[in-house]
PDB file of C-alpha atoms in Angstrom:
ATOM      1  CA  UNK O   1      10.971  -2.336 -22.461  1.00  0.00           C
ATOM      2  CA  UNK O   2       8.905   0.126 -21.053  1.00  0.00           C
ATOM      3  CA  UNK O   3       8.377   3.994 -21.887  1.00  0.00           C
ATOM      4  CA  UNK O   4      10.924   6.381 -19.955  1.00  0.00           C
ATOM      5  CA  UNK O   5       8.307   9.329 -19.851  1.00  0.00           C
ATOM      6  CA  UNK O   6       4.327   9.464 -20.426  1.00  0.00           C
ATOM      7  CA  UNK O   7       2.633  12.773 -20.224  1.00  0.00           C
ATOM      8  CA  UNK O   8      -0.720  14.158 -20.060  1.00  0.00           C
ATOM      9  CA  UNK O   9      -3.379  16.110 -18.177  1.00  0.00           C
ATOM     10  CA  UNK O  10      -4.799  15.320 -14.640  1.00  0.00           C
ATOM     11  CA  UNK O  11      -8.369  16.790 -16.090  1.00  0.00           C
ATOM     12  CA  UNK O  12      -9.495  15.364 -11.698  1.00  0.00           C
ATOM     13  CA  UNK O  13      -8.077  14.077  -9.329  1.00  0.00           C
ATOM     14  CA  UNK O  14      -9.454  13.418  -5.534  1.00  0.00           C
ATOM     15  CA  UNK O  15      -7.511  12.520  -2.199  1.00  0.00           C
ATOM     16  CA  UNK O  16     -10.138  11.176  -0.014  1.00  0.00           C
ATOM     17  CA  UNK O  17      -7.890  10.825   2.965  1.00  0.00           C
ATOM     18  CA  UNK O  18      -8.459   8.234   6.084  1.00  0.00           C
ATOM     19  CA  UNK O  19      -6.831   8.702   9.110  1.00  0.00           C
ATOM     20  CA  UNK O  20      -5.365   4.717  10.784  1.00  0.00           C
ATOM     21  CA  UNK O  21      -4.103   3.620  14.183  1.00  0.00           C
ATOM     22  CA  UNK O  22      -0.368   3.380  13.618  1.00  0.00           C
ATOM     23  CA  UNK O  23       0.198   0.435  14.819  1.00  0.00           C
ATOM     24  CA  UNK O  24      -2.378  -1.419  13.149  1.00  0.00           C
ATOM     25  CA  UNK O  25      -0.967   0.215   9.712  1.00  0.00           C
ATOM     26  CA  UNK O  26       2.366  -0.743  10.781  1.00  0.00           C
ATOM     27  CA  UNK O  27       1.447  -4.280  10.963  1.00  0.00           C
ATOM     28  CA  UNK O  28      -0.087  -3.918   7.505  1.00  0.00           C
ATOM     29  CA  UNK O  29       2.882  -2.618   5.255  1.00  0.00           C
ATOM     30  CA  UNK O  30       5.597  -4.536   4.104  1.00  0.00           C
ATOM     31  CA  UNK O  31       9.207  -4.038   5.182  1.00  0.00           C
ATOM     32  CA  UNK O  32      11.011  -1.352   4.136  1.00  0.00           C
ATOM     33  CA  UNK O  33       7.993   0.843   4.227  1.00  0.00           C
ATOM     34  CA  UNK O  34       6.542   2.760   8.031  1.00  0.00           C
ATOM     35  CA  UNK O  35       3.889   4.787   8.340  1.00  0.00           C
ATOM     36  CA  UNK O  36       4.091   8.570   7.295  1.00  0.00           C
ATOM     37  CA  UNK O  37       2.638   9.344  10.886  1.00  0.00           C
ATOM     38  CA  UNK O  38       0.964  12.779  11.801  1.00  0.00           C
ATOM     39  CA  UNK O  39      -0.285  13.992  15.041  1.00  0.00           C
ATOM     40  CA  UNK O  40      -0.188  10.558  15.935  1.00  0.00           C
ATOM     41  CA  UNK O  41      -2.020   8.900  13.182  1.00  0.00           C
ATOM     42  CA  UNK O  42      -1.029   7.069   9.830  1.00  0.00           C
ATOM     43  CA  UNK O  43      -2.335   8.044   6.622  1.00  0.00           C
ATOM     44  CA  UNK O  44      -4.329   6.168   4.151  1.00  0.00           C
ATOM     45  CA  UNK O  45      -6.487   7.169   1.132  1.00  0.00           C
ATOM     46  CA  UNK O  46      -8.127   6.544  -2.231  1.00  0.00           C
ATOM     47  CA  UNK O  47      -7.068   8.512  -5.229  1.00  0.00           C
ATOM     48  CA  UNK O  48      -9.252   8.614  -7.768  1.00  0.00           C
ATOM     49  CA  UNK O  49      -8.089  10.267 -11.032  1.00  0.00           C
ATOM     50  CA  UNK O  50      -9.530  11.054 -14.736  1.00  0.00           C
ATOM     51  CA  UNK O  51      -6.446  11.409 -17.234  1.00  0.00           C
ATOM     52  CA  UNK O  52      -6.448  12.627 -20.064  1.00  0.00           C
ATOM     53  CA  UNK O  53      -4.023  12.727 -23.271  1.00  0.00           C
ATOM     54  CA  UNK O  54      -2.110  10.063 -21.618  1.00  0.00           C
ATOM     55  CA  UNK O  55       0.741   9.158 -24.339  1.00  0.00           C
ATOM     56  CA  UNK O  56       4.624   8.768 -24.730  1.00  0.00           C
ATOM     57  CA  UNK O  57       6.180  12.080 -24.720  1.00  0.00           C
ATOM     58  CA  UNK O  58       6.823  13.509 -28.080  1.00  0.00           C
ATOM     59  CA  UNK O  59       3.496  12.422 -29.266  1.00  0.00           C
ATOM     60  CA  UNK O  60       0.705  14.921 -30.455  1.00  0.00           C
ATOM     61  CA  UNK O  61      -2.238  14.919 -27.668  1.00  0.00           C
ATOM     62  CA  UNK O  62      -4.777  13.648 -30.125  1.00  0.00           C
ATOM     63  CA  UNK O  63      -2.731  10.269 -29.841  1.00  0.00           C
ATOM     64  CA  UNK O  64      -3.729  10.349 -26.244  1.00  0.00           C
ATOM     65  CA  UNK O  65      -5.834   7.999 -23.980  1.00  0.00           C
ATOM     66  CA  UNK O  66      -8.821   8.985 -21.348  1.00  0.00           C
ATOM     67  CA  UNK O  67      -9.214   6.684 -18.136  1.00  0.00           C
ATOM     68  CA  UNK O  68     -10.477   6.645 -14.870  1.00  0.00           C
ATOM     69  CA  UNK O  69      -8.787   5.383 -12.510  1.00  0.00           C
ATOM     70  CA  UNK O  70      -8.246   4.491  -8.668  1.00  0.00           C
ATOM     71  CA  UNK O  71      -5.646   3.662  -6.172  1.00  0.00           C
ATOM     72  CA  UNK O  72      -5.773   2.501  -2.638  1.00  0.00           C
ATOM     73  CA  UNK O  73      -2.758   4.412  -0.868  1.00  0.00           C
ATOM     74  CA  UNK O  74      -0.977   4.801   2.289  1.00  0.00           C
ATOM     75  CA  UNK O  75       2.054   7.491   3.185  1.00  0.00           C
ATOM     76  CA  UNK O  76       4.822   5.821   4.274  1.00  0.00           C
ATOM     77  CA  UNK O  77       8.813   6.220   4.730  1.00  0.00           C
ATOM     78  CA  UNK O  78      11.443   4.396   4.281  1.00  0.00           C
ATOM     79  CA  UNK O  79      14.896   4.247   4.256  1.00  0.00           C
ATOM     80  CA  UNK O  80      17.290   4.185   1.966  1.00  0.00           C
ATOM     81  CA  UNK O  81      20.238   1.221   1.510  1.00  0.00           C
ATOM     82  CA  UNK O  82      23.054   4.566   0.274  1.00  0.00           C
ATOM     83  CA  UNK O  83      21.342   6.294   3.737  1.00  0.00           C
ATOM     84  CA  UNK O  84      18.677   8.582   4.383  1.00  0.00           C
ATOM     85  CA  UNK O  85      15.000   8.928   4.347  1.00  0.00           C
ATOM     86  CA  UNK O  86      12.261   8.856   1.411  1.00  0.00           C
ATOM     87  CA  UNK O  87       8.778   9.445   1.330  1.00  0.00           C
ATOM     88  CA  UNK O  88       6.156   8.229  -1.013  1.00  0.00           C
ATOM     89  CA  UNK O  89       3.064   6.100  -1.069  1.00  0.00           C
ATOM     90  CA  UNK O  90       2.680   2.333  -1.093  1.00  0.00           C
ATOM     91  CA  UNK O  91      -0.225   1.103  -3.475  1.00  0.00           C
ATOM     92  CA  UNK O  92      -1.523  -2.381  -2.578  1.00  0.00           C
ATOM     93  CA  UNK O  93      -4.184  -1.715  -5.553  1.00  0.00           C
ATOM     94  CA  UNK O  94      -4.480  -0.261  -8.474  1.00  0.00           C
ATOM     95  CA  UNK O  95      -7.990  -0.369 -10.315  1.00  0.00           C
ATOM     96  CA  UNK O  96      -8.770   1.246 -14.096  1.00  0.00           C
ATOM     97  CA  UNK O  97     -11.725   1.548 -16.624  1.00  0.00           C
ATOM     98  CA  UNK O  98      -9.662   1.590 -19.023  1.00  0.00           C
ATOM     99  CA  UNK O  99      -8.678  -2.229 -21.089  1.00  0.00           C
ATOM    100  CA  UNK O 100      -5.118  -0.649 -22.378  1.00  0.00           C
ATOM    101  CA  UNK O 101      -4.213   0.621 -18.971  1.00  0.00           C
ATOM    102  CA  UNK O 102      -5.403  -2.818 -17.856  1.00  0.00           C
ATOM    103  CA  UNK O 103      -3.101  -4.502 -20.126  1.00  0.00           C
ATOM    104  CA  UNK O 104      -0.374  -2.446 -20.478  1.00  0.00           C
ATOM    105  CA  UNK O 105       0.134  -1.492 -16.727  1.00  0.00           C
ATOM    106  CA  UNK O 106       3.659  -3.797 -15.514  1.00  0.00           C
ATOM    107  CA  UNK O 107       4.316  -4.284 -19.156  1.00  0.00           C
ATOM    108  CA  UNK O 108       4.746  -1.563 -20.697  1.00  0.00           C
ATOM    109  CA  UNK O 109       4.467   1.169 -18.434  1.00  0.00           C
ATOM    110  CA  UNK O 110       4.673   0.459 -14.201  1.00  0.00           C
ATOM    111  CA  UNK O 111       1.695  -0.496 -12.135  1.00  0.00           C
ATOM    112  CA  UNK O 112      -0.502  -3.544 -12.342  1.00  0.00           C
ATOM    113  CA  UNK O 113      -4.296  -2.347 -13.211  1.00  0.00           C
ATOM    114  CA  UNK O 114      -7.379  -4.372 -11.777  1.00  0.00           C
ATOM    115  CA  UNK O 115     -10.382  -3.570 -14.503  1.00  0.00           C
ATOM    116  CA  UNK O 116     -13.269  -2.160 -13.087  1.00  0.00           C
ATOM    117  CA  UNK O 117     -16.921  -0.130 -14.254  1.00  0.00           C
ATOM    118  CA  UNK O 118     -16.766   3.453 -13.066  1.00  0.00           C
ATOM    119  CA  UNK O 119     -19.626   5.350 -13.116  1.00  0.00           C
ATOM    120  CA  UNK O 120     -18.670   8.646 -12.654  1.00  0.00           C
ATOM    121  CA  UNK O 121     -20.583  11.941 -12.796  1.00  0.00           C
ATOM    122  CA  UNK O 122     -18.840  15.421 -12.299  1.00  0.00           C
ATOM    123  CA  UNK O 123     -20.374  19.122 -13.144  1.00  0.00           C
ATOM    124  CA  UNK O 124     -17.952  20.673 -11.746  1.00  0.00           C
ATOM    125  CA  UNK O 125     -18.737  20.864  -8.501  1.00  0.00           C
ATOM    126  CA  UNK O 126     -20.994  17.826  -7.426  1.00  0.00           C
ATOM    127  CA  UNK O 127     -19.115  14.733  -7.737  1.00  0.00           C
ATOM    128  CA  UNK O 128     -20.424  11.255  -7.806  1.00  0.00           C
ATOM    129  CA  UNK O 129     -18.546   8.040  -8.282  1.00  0.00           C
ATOM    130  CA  UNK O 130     -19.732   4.247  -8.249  1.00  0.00           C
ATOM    131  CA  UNK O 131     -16.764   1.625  -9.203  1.00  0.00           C
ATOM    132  CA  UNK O 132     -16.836  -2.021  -9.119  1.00  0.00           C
ATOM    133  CA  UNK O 133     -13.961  -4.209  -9.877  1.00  0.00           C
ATOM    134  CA  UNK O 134     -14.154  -6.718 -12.307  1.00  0.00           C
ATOM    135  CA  UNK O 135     -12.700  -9.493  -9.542  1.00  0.00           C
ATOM    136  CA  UNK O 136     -15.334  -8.644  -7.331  1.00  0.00           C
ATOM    137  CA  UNK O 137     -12.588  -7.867  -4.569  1.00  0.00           C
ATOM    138  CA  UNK O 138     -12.787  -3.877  -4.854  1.00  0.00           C
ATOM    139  CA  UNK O 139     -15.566  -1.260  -4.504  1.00  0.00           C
ATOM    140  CA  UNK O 140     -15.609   2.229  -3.849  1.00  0.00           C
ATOM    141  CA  UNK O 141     -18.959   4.745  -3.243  1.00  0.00           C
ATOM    142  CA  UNK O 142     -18.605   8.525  -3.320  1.00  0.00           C
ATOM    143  CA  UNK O 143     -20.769  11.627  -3.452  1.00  0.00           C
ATOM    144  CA  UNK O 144     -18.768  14.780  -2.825  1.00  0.00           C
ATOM    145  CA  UNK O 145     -18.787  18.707  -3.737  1.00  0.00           C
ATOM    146  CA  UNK O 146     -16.022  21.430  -3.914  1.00  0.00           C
ATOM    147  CA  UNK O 147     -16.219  23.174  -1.211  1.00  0.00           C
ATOM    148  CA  UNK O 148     -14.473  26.864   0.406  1.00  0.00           C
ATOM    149  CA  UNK O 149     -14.027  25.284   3.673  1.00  0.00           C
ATOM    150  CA  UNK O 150     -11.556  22.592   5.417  1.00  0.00           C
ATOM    151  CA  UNK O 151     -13.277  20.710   8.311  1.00  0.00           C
ATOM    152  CA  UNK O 152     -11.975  21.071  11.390  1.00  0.00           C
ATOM    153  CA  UNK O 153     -12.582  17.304  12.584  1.00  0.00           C
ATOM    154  CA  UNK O 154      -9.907  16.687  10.718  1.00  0.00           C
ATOM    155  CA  UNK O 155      -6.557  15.763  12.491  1.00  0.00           C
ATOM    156  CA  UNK O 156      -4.508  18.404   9.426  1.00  0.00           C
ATOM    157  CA  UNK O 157      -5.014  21.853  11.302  1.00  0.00           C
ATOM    158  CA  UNK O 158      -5.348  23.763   7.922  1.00  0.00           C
ATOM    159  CA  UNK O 159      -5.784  22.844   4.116  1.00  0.00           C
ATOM    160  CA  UNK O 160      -1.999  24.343   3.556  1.00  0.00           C
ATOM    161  CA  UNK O 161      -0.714  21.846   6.250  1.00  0.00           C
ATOM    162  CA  UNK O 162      -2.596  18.584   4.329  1.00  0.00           C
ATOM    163  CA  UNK O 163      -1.517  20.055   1.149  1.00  0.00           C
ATOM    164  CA  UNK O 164       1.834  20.096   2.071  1.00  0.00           C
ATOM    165  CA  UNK O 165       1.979  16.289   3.459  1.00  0.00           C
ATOM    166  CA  UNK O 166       0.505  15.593   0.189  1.00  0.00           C
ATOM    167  CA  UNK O 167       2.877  16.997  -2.050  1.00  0.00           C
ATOM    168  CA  UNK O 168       5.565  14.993  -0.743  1.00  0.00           C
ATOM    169  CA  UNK O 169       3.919  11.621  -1.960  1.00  0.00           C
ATOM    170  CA  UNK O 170       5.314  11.865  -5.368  1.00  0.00           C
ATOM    171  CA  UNK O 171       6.621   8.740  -5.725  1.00  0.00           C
ATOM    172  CA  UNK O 172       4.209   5.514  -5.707  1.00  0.00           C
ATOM    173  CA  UNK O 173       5.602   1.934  -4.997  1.00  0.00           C
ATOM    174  CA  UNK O 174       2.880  -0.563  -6.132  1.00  0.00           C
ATOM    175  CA  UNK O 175       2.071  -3.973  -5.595  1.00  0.00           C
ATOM    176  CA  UNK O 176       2.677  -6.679  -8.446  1.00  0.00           C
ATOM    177  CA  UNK O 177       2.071 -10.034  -9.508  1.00  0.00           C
ATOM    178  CA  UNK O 178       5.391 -10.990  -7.871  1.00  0.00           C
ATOM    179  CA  UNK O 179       4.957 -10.691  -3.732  1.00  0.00           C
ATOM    180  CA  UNK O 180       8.461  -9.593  -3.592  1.00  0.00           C
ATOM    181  CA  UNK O 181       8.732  -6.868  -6.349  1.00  0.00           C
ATOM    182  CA  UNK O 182       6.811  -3.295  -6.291  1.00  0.00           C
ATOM    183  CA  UNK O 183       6.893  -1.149  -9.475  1.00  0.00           C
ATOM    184  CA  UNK O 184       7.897   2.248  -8.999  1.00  0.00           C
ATOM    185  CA  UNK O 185       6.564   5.905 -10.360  1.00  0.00           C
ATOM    186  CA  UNK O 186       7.081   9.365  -9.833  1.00  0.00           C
ATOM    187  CA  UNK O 187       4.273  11.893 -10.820  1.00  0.00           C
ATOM    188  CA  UNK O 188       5.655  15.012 -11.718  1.00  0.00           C
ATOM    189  CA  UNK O 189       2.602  17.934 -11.698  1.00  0.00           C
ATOM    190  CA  UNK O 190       2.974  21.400 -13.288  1.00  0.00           C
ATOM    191  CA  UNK O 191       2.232  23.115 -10.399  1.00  0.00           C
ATOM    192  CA  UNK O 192       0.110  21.692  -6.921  1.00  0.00           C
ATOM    193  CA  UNK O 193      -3.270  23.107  -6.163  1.00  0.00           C
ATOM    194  CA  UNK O 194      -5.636  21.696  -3.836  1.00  0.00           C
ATOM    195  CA  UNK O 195      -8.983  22.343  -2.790  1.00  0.00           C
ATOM    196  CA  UNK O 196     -11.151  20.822   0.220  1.00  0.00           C
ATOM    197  CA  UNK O 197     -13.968  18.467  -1.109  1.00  0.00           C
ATOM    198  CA  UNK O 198     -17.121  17.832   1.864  1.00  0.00           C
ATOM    199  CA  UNK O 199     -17.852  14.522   1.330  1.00  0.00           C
ATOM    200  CA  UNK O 200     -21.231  13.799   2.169  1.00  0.00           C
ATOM    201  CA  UNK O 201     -20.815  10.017   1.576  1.00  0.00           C
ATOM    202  CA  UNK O 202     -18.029   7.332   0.882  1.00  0.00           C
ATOM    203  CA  UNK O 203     -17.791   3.382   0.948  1.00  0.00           C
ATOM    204  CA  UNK O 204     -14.481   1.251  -0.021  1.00  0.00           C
ATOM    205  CA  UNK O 205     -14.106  -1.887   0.667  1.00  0.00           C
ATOM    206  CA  UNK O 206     -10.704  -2.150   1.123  1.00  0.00           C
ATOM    207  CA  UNK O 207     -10.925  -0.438   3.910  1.00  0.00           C
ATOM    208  CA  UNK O 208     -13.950  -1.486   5.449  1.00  0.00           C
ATOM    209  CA  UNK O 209     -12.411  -5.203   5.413  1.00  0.00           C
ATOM    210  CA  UNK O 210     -11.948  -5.563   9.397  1.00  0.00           C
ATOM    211  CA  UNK O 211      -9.522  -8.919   8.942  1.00  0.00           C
ATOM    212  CA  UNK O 212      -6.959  -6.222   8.290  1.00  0.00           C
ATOM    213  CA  UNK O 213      -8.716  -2.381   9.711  1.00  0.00           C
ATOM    214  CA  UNK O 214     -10.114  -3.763  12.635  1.00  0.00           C
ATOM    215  CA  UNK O 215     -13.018  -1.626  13.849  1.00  0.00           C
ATOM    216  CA  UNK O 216     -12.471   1.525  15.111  1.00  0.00           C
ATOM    217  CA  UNK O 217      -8.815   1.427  13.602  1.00  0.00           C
ATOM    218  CA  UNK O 218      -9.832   3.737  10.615  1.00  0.00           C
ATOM    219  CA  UNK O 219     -11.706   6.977  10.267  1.00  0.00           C
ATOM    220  CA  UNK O 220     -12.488   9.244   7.064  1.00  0.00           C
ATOM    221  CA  UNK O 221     -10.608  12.559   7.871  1.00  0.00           C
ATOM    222  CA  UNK O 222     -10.868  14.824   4.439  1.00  0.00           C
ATOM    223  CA  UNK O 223     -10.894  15.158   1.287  1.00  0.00           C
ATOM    224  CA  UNK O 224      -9.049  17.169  -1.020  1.00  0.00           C
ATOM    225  CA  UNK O 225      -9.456  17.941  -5.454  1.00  0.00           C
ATOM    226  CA  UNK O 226      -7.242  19.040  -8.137  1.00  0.00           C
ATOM    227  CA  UNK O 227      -8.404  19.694 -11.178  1.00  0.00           C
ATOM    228  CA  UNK O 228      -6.582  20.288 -15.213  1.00  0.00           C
ATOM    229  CA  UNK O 229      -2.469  19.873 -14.691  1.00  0.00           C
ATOM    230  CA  UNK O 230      -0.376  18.872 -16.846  1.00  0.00           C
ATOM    231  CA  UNK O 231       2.323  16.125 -15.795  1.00  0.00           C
ATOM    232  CA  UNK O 232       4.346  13.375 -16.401  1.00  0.00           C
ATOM    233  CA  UNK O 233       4.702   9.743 -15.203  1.00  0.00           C
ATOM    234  CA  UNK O 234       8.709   8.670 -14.451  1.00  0.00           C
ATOM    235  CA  UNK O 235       9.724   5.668 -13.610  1.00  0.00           C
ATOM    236  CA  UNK O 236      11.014   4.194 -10.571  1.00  0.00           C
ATOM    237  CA  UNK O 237      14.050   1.841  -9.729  1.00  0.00           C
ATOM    238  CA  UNK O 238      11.802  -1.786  -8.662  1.00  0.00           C
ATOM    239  CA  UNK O 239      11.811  -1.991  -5.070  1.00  0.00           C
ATOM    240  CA  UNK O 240      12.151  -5.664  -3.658  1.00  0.00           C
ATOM    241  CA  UNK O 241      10.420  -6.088  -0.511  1.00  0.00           C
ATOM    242  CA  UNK O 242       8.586  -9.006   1.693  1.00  0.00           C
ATOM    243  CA  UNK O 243       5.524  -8.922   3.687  1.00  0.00           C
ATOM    244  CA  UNK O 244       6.230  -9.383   7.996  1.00  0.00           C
ATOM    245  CA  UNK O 245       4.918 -11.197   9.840  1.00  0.00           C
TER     246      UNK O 245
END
């Protein structure tokens, strides 16, 4: 059985954002999922999140877990079988430094963890991140700072308009041990606050693989930070799904 509601505090979280030919990230998602396309482009990203206090609700917060963790993301839509339209993300990895999130991730609460080393250092305004998964199959380099201003190569005009495509991705489908089954969760935040981040450097090897991005099919557009929110994790109906092509 798993938990109906865990809660805790989102102590960071970063959005480094990639902007992807559509059609190439079309050919990439499983049905029922599309692309979440603006000004032409689909999205894709890495979130990369410290929580903190992470327990059942009802709990004290000194029962609480820390973790850091990451996720490999794209926007997408899809439609739904009563009718209309849902947004979200689609997850095709999940990675953790954390051994209960590890286990515990499909069992007891949704989304299947990879275990990985994170080496992570943060003063509040320089950010540096180094992450290796344990399979060998993920890795992720990042140096970053907070930063006042949004850069304008990106293809968001403003930091309200990416903050607002943003907001809608509540709800994560992830990809399991089963190729025809994706655990779902919905992050609920208490409140949304973003902030640009310059990134002055950042590697992942998910999407430098160019058997699925070819090159020239993906391009870092921005990066956005949150920092101490509360929230909760809900869970999701499963969605069953299969790969085309």
């Amino acid at each position: 059985m798993r938990l109906p509601v865990i809660n805790g505090l989102i102590r960071r979280r970063l959005l480094v954002n990639f902007r992807v030919d559509e059609d190439v990230m079309r050919s990439f998602l499983p049905a029922p999922f599309r692309p979440k396309v603006h000004r032409g482009y689909a999205i894709a990203g890495i979130c990369l999140i410290r929580l903190e206090r992470i327990r059942p609700i009802g709990l004290p917060s000194f029962c609480g877990i820390s973790s850091e963790n990451a996720a490999h993301r794209i926007a997408v839509l899809w439609d739904e079988p009563s009718g209309g339209s849902r947004e979200g993300v689609f997850i095709p990895r999940r990675d953790t430094g954390s051994r209960l999130n590890h286990f515990a991730g499909g069992r007891i609460f949704p989304g299947e963890h990879h275990l990985a080393d994170f080496d992570v250092t943060d003063d509040g305004s320089l950010i540096s991140m180094s992450i290796r998964a344990r399979d060998d199959l993920m890795s992720i380099q990042l140096r970053a700072r907070e930063s006042d201003s949004f850069p304008g190569s990106s293809c968001f005009e403003s930091l309200a308009e990416s903050s607002a495509y943003f907001e809608g991705g509540s709800v994560g489908y992830s990809v399991t041990r089963n190729c025809c089954r994706l655990d779902g969760i919905r992050l609920q935040t208490d409140g949304w606050h973003v902030r640009p981040l310059a990134v002055e450097h950042v590697e992942s090897s998910f999407f430098s693989d160019e058997t699925v991005f070819p090159a020239g099919s993906i391009t870092f557009d921005h990066a956005l930070v949150m920092r101490d929110l509360n929230h909760q994790w809900h869970e999701e109906p499963d969605m069953h799904t299969k790969q085309e092509g």
